[in-house]
C-alpha cells in the first residue's frame, strides 16, 4: 500500500510471482490480477483479509485484464480462445460459481482489452486493437450492458487511445493518448459524447489514470514513474 505522503507498506504476503494489472475490488477487500504460471496465463483473486489467492480462470488460453463490476459480484476479462488470432471479452462471477460466458463476438485479427465498468452498470469501456497488442492501432470502444448490446466507438482516431476509465458519476472518461507526438498524455473528455470538450491533465506525460472514488481527483504515473494527483 502507498499513502498520501508516498510511504509504502511492507509487501503483502502473497506468493512469489509476476502480478499484472492489479484491480482493487469495490469493497477494498480483494484485488484481481493475472499472472503466468507453468506457461498458462490466468486471472486470479487475492483476498486481502485471508491473505489467500484463488484462480478464477483455468482455460489453456491467455486470460487477462480483469475488471470488477460495480457491486463486486462479477469480473469481465479478455481472453484469446478463438483460432482467429483475436481476443474476446468474457464475464464470470467473482466467486467462480459458474463458468465464464462470452460477451459479444470476435473479429479476426482484432484484440480487445477490458478497462472499466460504469457505476450504473450500463457500460463497459474496452480497447479495440487492430493488429498485435504491441504496435497495433488502439481505439476506445463501449459495450452497452443493456438494450441491443451493440458496441460503439467512443474515440477512434489515427492516434493511440487507451487505458480508459470512467469517473464515478459516469459523466467523464480519463484516458491516455499519444496525439501530442512527444509522449503519452492523460486527457479527460465527457461521456458519452466526447465532442463536447477535452482537457489535458498531465503537463509532462502520464499513463494509467485512475479516479478517486469521490471523483475529485485523478491519479496517474508521470514520466518518472511517480504517482501524481491532480
PDB file of C-alpha atoms in Angstrom:
ATOM      1  CA  UNK A   1       0.000   0.000   0.000  1.00  0.00           C
ATOM      2  CA  UNK A   2       1.075   3.588  -0.681  1.00  0.00           C
ATOM      3  CA  UNK A   3      -0.199   6.506   1.400  1.00  0.00           C
ATOM      4  CA  UNK A   4      -0.637  10.197   0.523  1.00  0.00           C
ATOM      5  CA  UNK A   5       2.839  11.009   1.848  1.00  0.00           C
ATOM      6  CA  UNK A   6       4.391   8.481  -0.523  1.00  0.00           C
ATOM      7  CA  UNK A   7       5.223   5.986   2.216  1.00  0.00           C
ATOM      8  CA  UNK A   8       4.769   2.356   1.204  1.00  0.00           C
ATOM      9  CA  UNK A   9       3.892  -0.548   3.466  1.00  0.00           C
ATOM     10  CA  UNK A  10       5.761  -3.818   3.680  1.00  0.00           C
ATOM     11  CA  UNK A  11       4.996  -6.150   0.760  1.00  0.00           C
ATOM     12  CA  UNK A  12       1.763  -8.088   1.046  1.00  0.00           C
ATOM     13  CA  UNK A  13       2.277 -11.754   1.972  1.00  0.00           C
ATOM     14  CA  UNK A  14       1.444 -13.065  -1.479  1.00  0.00           C
ATOM     15  CA  UNK A  15       3.081 -15.998  -3.199  1.00  0.00           C
ATOM     16  CA  UNK A  16       6.113 -15.178  -5.372  1.00  0.00           C
ATOM     17  CA  UNK A  17       5.082 -14.343  -8.915  1.00  0.00           C
ATOM     18  CA  UNK A  18       4.516 -11.729 -11.583  1.00  0.00           C
ATOM     19  CA  UNK A  19       1.310  -9.861 -10.709  1.00  0.00           C
ATOM     20  CA  UNK A  20      -0.077  -7.841 -13.636  1.00  0.00           C
ATOM     21  CA  UNK A  21      -2.983  -5.380 -13.956  1.00  0.00           C
ATOM     22  CA  UNK A  22      -3.978  -5.267 -10.278  1.00  0.00           C
ATOM     23  CA  UNK A  23      -7.567  -4.071  -9.807  1.00  0.00           C
ATOM     24  CA  UNK A  24      -8.887  -3.424  -6.305  1.00  0.00           C
ATOM     25  CA  UNK A  25     -12.396  -4.728  -5.603  1.00  0.00           C
ATOM     26  CA  UNK A  26     -15.168  -2.169  -4.918  1.00  0.00           C
ATOM     27  CA  UNK A  27     -15.223  -3.075  -1.215  1.00  0.00           C
ATOM     28  CA  UNK A  28     -11.429  -2.898  -0.952  1.00  0.00           C
ATOM     29  CA  UNK A  29     -11.144  -6.418   0.440  1.00  0.00           C
ATOM     30  CA  UNK A  30      -9.558  -8.130  -2.577  1.00  0.00           C
ATOM     31  CA  UNK A  31      -7.779  -7.458  -5.827  1.00  0.00           C
ATOM     32  CA  UNK A  32      -7.922  -9.204  -9.173  1.00  0.00           C
ATOM     33  CA  UNK A  33      -4.850  -9.697 -11.332  1.00  0.00           C
ATOM     34  CA  UNK A  34      -3.386 -12.025 -13.887  1.00  0.00           C
ATOM     35  CA  UNK A  35      -0.133 -13.935 -13.958  1.00  0.00           C
ATOM     36  CA  UNK A  36       1.563 -16.700 -15.883  1.00  0.00           C
ATOM     37  CA  UNK A  37       2.187 -19.963 -14.071  1.00  0.00           C
ATOM     38  CA  UNK A  38       3.666 -23.003 -15.789  1.00  0.00           C
ATOM     39  CA  UNK A  39       3.203 -21.344 -19.152  1.00  0.00           C
ATOM     40  CA  UNK A  40      -0.512 -20.611 -18.639  1.00  0.00           C
ATOM     41  CA  UNK A  41      -1.875 -17.080 -18.078  1.00  0.00           C
ATOM     42  CA  UNK A  42      -4.972 -16.845 -15.877  1.00  0.00           C
ATOM     43  CA  UNK A  43      -6.985 -14.372 -13.816  1.00  0.00           C
ATOM     44  CA  UNK A  44      -6.797 -14.772 -10.046  1.00  0.00           C
ATOM     45  CA  UNK A  45      -8.235 -13.018  -6.985  1.00  0.00           C
ATOM     46  CA  UNK A  46      -6.201 -12.221  -3.880  1.00  0.00           C
ATOM     47  CA  UNK A  47      -8.205 -11.972  -0.638  1.00  0.00           C
ATOM     48  CA  UNK A  48      -6.626  -9.226   1.476  1.00  0.00           C
ATOM     49  CA  UNK A  49      -8.298 -10.386   4.694  1.00  0.00           C
ATOM     50  CA  UNK A  50      -7.330 -14.048   4.388  1.00  0.00           C
ATOM     51  CA  UNK A  51      -4.051 -13.495   2.517  1.00  0.00           C
ATOM     52  CA  UNK A  52      -5.027 -16.190   0.045  1.00  0.00           C
ATOM     53  CA  UNK A  53      -5.177 -16.459  -3.744  1.00  0.00           C
ATOM     54  CA  UNK A  54      -7.887 -18.173  -5.797  1.00  0.00           C
ATOM     55  CA  UNK A  55      -7.637 -18.776  -9.535  1.00  0.00           C
ATOM     56  CA  UNK A  56     -10.720 -17.502 -11.343  1.00  0.00           C
ATOM     57  CA  UNK A  57      -9.872 -18.954 -14.766  1.00  0.00           C
ATOM     58  CA  UNK A  58      -8.165 -22.178 -15.762  1.00  0.00           C
ATOM     59  CA  UNK A  59      -8.531 -22.218 -19.546  1.00  0.00           C
ATOM     60  CA  UNK A  60      -5.435 -23.068 -21.567  1.00  0.00           C
ATOM     61  CA  UNK A  61      -5.773 -19.768 -23.471  1.00  0.00           C
ATOM     62  CA  UNK A  62      -4.408 -16.422 -22.297  1.00  0.00           C
ATOM     63  CA  UNK A  63      -6.827 -14.775 -19.821  1.00  0.00           C
ATOM     64  CA  UNK A  64      -6.087 -11.282 -18.524  1.00  0.00           C
ATOM     65  CA  UNK A  65      -7.053  -7.642 -17.833  1.00  0.00           C
ATOM     66  CA  UNK A  66      -9.771  -8.235 -15.211  1.00  0.00           C
ATOM     67  CA  UNK A  67     -12.368  -5.549 -14.424  1.00  0.00           C
ATOM     68  CA  UNK A  68     -14.790  -5.708 -11.462  1.00  0.00           C
ATOM     69  CA  UNK A  69     -18.488  -4.994 -11.732  1.00  0.00           C
ATOM     70  CA  UNK A  70     -19.565  -2.041  -9.523  1.00  0.00           C
ATOM     71  CA  UNK A  71     -21.053  -4.408  -6.922  1.00  0.00           C
ATOM     72  CA  UNK A  72     -18.045  -6.733  -6.979  1.00  0.00           C
ATOM     73  CA  UNK A  73     -20.163  -9.719  -7.944  1.00  0.00           C
ATOM     74  CA  UNK A  74     -18.735 -10.206 -11.457  1.00  0.00           C
ATOM     75  CA  UNK A  75     -15.485  -9.834 -13.352  1.00  0.00           C
ATOM     76  CA  UNK A  76     -15.024  -9.109 -17.031  1.00  0.00           C
ATOM     77  CA  UNK A  77     -11.750 -10.150 -18.626  1.00  0.00           C
ATOM     78  CA  UNK A  78     -10.116 -10.588 -22.017  1.00  0.00           C
ATOM     79  CA  UNK A  79      -9.243 -13.975 -23.444  1.00  0.00           C
ATOM     80  CA  UNK A  80      -7.706 -15.464 -26.577  1.00  0.00           C
ATOM     81  CA  UNK A  81      -9.941 -18.501 -27.007  1.00  0.00           C
ATOM     82  CA  UNK A  82     -10.590 -18.375 -30.728  1.00  0.00           C
ATOM     83  CA  UNK A  83      -8.392 -19.685 -33.512  1.00  0.00           C
ATOM     84  CA  UNK A  84      -8.587 -16.377 -35.399  1.00  0.00           C
ATOM     85  CA  UNK A  85      -5.670 -14.633 -33.665  1.00  0.00           C
ATOM     86  CA  UNK A  86      -8.097 -12.365 -31.823  1.00  0.00           C
ATOM     87  CA  UNK A  87      -9.320 -11.891 -28.254  1.00  0.00           C
ATOM     88  CA  UNK A  88     -12.802 -11.605 -26.772  1.00  0.00           C
ATOM     89  CA  UNK A  89     -14.439 -10.327 -23.586  1.00  0.00           C
ATOM     90  CA  UNK A  90     -15.804 -12.843 -21.077  1.00  0.00           C
ATOM     91  CA  UNK A  91     -17.811 -12.396 -17.879  1.00  0.00           C
ATOM     92  CA  UNK A  92     -17.775 -14.590 -14.773  1.00  0.00           C
ATOM     93  CA  UNK A  93     -19.000 -14.356 -11.161  1.00  0.00           C
ATOM     94  CA  UNK A  94     -16.137 -13.248  -8.930  1.00  0.00           C
ATOM     95  CA  UNK A  95     -16.824 -16.234  -6.647  1.00  0.00           C
ATOM     96  CA  UNK A  96     -16.267 -18.590  -9.585  1.00  0.00           C
ATOM     97  CA  UNK A  97     -19.651 -20.247  -9.024  1.00  0.00           C
ATOM     98  CA  UNK A  98     -20.433 -20.776 -12.718  1.00  0.00           C
ATOM     99  CA  UNK A  99     -18.300 -20.891 -15.888  1.00  0.00           C
ATOM    100  CA  UNK A 100     -17.479 -17.707 -17.765  1.00  0.00           C
ATOM    101  CA  UNK A 101     -19.679 -16.577 -20.642  1.00  0.00           C
ATOM    102  CA  UNK A 102     -18.596 -14.644 -23.762  1.00  0.00           C
ATOM    103  CA  UNK A 103     -19.608 -11.031 -24.316  1.00  0.00           C
ATOM    104  CA  UNK A 104     -20.028 -10.126 -27.968  1.00  0.00           C
ATOM    105  CA  UNK A 105     -18.198 -11.789 -30.834  1.00  0.00           C
ATOM    106  CA  UNK A 106     -14.622 -11.948 -32.058  1.00  0.00           C
ATOM    107  CA  UNK A 107     -13.222 -10.180 -35.106  1.00  0.00           C
ATOM    108  CA  UNK A 108     -10.282 -11.847 -36.876  1.00  0.00           C
ATOM    109  CA  UNK A 109      -7.029 -10.003 -36.204  1.00  0.00           C
ATOM    110  CA  UNK A 110      -8.593  -7.751 -33.544  1.00  0.00           C
ATOM    111  CA  UNK A 111      -7.695  -7.669 -29.862  1.00  0.00           C
ATOM    112  CA  UNK A 112      -9.962  -6.332 -27.113  1.00  0.00           C
ATOM    113  CA  UNK A 113      -8.861  -5.321 -23.607  1.00  0.00           C
ATOM    114  CA  UNK A 114     -11.401  -4.659 -20.831  1.00  0.00           C
ATOM    115  CA  UNK A 115     -10.703  -1.402 -18.944  1.00  0.00           C
ATOM    116  CA  UNK A 116     -13.636  -0.229 -16.805  1.00  0.00           C
ATOM    117  CA  UNK A 117     -17.301  -0.731 -15.902  1.00  0.00           C
ATOM    118  CA  UNK A 118     -19.544   2.273 -15.219  1.00  0.00           C
ATOM    119  CA  UNK A 119     -21.039   2.589 -11.724  1.00  0.00           C
ATOM    120  CA  UNK A 120     -24.574   2.387 -13.116  1.00  0.00           C
ATOM    121  CA  UNK A 121     -23.598  -0.960 -14.724  1.00  0.00           C
ATOM    122  CA  UNK A 122     -24.730   0.255 -18.146  1.00  0.00           C
ATOM    123  CA  UNK A 123     -21.384   0.381 -19.979  1.00  0.00           C
ATOM    124  CA  UNK A 124     -18.042  -1.368 -20.194  1.00  0.00           C
ATOM    125  CA  UNK A 125     -15.062   0.517 -21.622  1.00  0.00           C
ATOM    126  CA  UNK A 126     -12.613  -1.518 -23.666  1.00  0.00           C
ATOM    127  CA  UNK A 127      -9.743  -1.043 -26.061  1.00  0.00           C
ATOM    128  CA  UNK A 128     -10.138  -2.323 -29.579  1.00  0.00           C
ATOM    129  CA  UNK A 129      -6.761  -3.066 -31.079  1.00  0.00           C
ATOM    130  CA  UNK A 130      -6.262  -3.744 -34.761  1.00  0.00           C
ATOM    131  CA  UNK A 131      -3.211  -5.949 -35.018  1.00  0.00           C
ATOM    132  CA  UNK A 132      -0.917  -7.047 -32.203  1.00  0.00           C
ATOM    133  CA  UNK A 133      -1.170  -5.852 -28.603  1.00  0.00           C
ATOM    134  CA  UNK A 134       2.272  -4.298 -29.106  1.00  0.00           C
ATOM    135  CA  UNK A 135       2.324  -1.873 -32.015  1.00  0.00           C
ATOM    136  CA  UNK A 136      -1.341  -2.177 -33.014  1.00  0.00           C
ATOM    137  CA  UNK A 137      -3.874   0.617 -33.586  1.00  0.00           C
ATOM    138  CA  UNK A 138      -5.665   1.353 -30.298  1.00  0.00           C
ATOM    139  CA  UNK A 139      -9.155   2.883 -30.064  1.00  0.00           C
ATOM    140  CA  UNK A 140     -11.612   3.196 -27.170  1.00  0.00           C
ATOM    141  CA  UNK A 141     -14.957   1.427 -27.528  1.00  0.00           C
ATOM    142  CA  UNK A 142     -18.027   0.984 -25.357  1.00  0.00           C
ATOM    143  CA  UNK A 143     -20.027  -2.195 -24.754  1.00  0.00           C
ATOM    144  CA  UNK A 144     -23.616  -1.464 -23.589  1.00  0.00           C
ATOM    145  CA  UNK A 145     -24.826  -3.936 -20.984  1.00  0.00           C
ATOM    146  CA  UNK A 146     -28.473  -3.147 -21.737  1.00  0.00           C
ATOM    147  CA  UNK A 147     -30.504  -2.742 -24.909  1.00  0.00           C
ATOM    148  CA  UNK A 148     -29.136  -4.289 -28.092  1.00  0.00           C
ATOM    149  CA  UNK A 149     -25.643  -4.688 -26.612  1.00  0.00           C
ATOM    150  CA  UNK A 150     -24.019  -3.434 -29.807  1.00  0.00           C
ATOM    151  CA  UNK A 151     -20.537  -1.963 -29.169  1.00  0.00           C
ATOM    152  CA  UNK A 152     -19.846   1.567 -30.384  1.00  0.00           C
ATOM    153  CA  UNK A 153     -16.702   3.669 -30.783  1.00  0.00           C
ATOM    154  CA  UNK A 154     -16.048   6.358 -28.182  1.00  0.00           C
ATOM    155  CA  UNK A 155     -12.679   7.570 -29.543  1.00  0.00           C
ATOM    156  CA  UNK A 156     -11.368   6.300 -32.861  1.00  0.00           C
ATOM    157  CA  UNK A 157      -8.602   8.409 -34.412  1.00  0.00           C
ATOM    158  CA  UNK A 158      -5.265   7.869 -36.186  1.00  0.00           C
ATOM    159  CA  UNK A 159      -3.626   8.206 -32.758  1.00  0.00           C
ATOM    160  CA  UNK A 160      -3.456   5.644 -29.954  1.00  0.00           C
ATOM    161  CA  UNK A 161      -6.143   5.981 -27.284  1.00  0.00           C
ATOM    162  CA  UNK A 162      -6.004   3.551 -24.373  1.00  0.00           C
ATOM    163  CA  UNK A 163      -6.322   2.939 -20.606  1.00  0.00           C
ATOM    164  CA  UNK A 164      -9.799   4.500 -20.435  1.00  0.00           C
ATOM    165  CA  UNK A 165     -11.601   4.785 -17.096  1.00  0.00           C
ATOM    166  CA  UNK A 166     -14.990   6.190 -16.051  1.00  0.00           C
ATOM    167  CA  UNK A 167     -15.419   8.935 -13.473  1.00  0.00           C
ATOM    168  CA  UNK A 168     -17.534   7.744 -10.508  1.00  0.00           C
ATOM    169  CA  UNK A 169     -20.583   9.673 -11.792  1.00  0.00           C
ATOM    170  CA  UNK A 170     -20.143   8.209 -15.286  1.00  0.00           C
ATOM    171  CA  UNK A 171     -20.080  11.622 -16.978  1.00  0.00           C
ATOM    172  CA  UNK A 172     -16.371  11.664 -17.875  1.00  0.00           C
ATOM    173  CA  UNK A 173     -13.692   9.371 -19.238  1.00  0.00           C
ATOM    174  CA  UNK A 174      -9.987   9.727 -18.472  1.00  0.00           C
ATOM    175  CA  UNK A 175      -7.659   8.076 -20.963  1.00  0.00           C
ATOM    176  CA  UNK A 176      -4.157   8.112 -22.453  1.00  0.00           C
ATOM    177  CA  UNK A 177      -3.268   9.316 -25.951  1.00  0.00           C
ATOM    178  CA  UNK A 178      -0.076   9.901 -27.945  1.00  0.00           C
ATOM    179  CA  UNK A 179      -1.665  12.673 -30.038  1.00  0.00           C
ATOM    180  CA  UNK A 180       0.810  15.268 -28.696  1.00  0.00           C
ATOM    181  CA  UNK A 181       3.577  13.486 -30.574  1.00  0.00           C
ATOM    182  CA  UNK A 182       6.092  13.771 -27.717  1.00  0.00           C
ATOM    183  CA  UNK A 183       4.839  11.411 -25.010  1.00  0.00           C
ATOM    184  CA  UNK A 184       1.742   9.658 -23.772  1.00  0.00           C
ATOM    185  CA  UNK A 185      -0.541  12.136 -22.030  1.00  0.00           C
ATOM    186  CA  UNK A 186      -3.644  11.873 -19.843  1.00  0.00           C
ATOM    187  CA  UNK A 187      -6.833  13.535 -21.115  1.00  0.00           C
ATOM    188  CA  UNK A 188     -10.423  13.811 -19.896  1.00  0.00           C
ATOM    189  CA  UNK A 189     -13.498  14.081 -22.126  1.00  0.00           C
ATOM    190  CA  UNK A 190     -17.258  13.960 -21.500  1.00  0.00           C
ATOM    191  CA  UNK A 191     -19.220  10.727 -21.840  1.00  0.00           C
ATOM    192  CA  UNK A 192     -20.992   9.589 -23.936  1.00  0.00           C
ATOM    193  CA  UNK A 193     -20.269  12.459 -26.373  1.00  0.00           C
ATOM    194  CA  UNK A 194     -16.517  13.246 -26.437  1.00  0.00           C
ATOM    195  CA  UNK A 195     -17.011  16.140 -28.885  1.00  0.00           C
ATOM    196  CA  UNK A 196     -18.186  18.427 -26.062  1.00  0.00           C
ATOM    197  CA  UNK A 197     -14.689  19.165 -24.775  1.00  0.00           C
ATOM    198  CA  UNK A 198     -11.210  17.894 -23.979  1.00  0.00           C
ATOM    199  CA  UNK A 199      -8.951  18.621 -21.017  1.00  0.00           C
ATOM    200  CA  UNK A 200      -5.229  17.849 -20.921  1.00  0.00           C
ATOM    201  CA  UNK A 201      -4.474  16.561 -17.407  1.00  0.00           C
ATOM    202  CA  UNK A 202      -0.770  15.617 -17.411  1.00  0.00           C
ATOM    203  CA  UNK A 203       1.574  18.547 -18.203  1.00  0.00           C
ATOM    204  CA  UNK A 204       4.671  16.394 -18.763  1.00  0.00           C
ATOM    205  CA  UNK A 205       3.380  12.996 -19.781  1.00  0.00           C
ATOM    206  CA  UNK A 206       1.343  10.412 -17.936  1.00  0.00           C
ATOM    207  CA  UNK A 207      -0.163   6.931 -18.067  1.00  0.00           C
ATOM    208  CA  UNK A 208      -2.596   4.706 -16.131  1.00  0.00           C
ATOM    209  CA  UNK A 209      -5.132   7.303 -14.924  1.00  0.00           C
ATOM    210  CA  UNK A 210      -7.409   6.385 -12.005  1.00  0.00           C
ATOM    211  CA  UNK A 211     -10.241   8.381 -10.434  1.00  0.00           C
ATOM    212  CA  UNK A 212     -10.529   8.972  -6.717  1.00  0.00           C
ATOM    213  CA  UNK A 213     -13.810   7.411  -5.611  1.00  0.00           C
ATOM    214  CA  UNK A 214     -15.419  10.791  -4.881  1.00  0.00           C
ATOM    215  CA  UNK A 215     -14.479  11.974  -8.384  1.00  0.00           C
ATOM    216  CA  UNK A 216     -12.487  14.961  -7.127  1.00  0.00           C
ATOM    217  CA  UNK A 217      -9.012  13.772  -8.122  1.00  0.00           C
ATOM    218  CA  UNK A 218      -7.274  11.799 -10.833  1.00  0.00           C
ATOM    219  CA  UNK A 219      -4.110   9.808 -10.146  1.00  0.00           C
ATOM    220  CA  UNK A 220      -1.605   8.784 -12.804  1.00  0.00           C
ATOM    221  CA  UNK A 221       2.030   7.795 -13.293  1.00  0.00           C
ATOM    222  CA  UNK A 222       4.270  10.524 -14.694  1.00  0.00           C
ATOM    223  CA  UNK A 223       7.313  10.015 -16.920  1.00  0.00           C
ATOM    224  CA  UNK A 224       9.497   9.392 -13.859  1.00  0.00           C
ATOM    225  CA  UNK A 225       7.035   6.676 -12.737  1.00  0.00           C
ATOM    226  CA  UNK A 226       5.868   8.754  -9.786  1.00  0.00           C
ATOM    227  CA  UNK A 227       2.226   8.720  -8.706  1.00  0.00           C
ATOM    228  CA  UNK A 228       0.719  12.174  -9.271  1.00  0.00           C
ATOM    229  CA  UNK A 229      -2.623  13.515  -8.007  1.00  0.00           C
ATOM    230  CA  UNK A 230      -4.478  16.359  -9.761  1.00  0.00           C
TER     231      UNK A 230
END
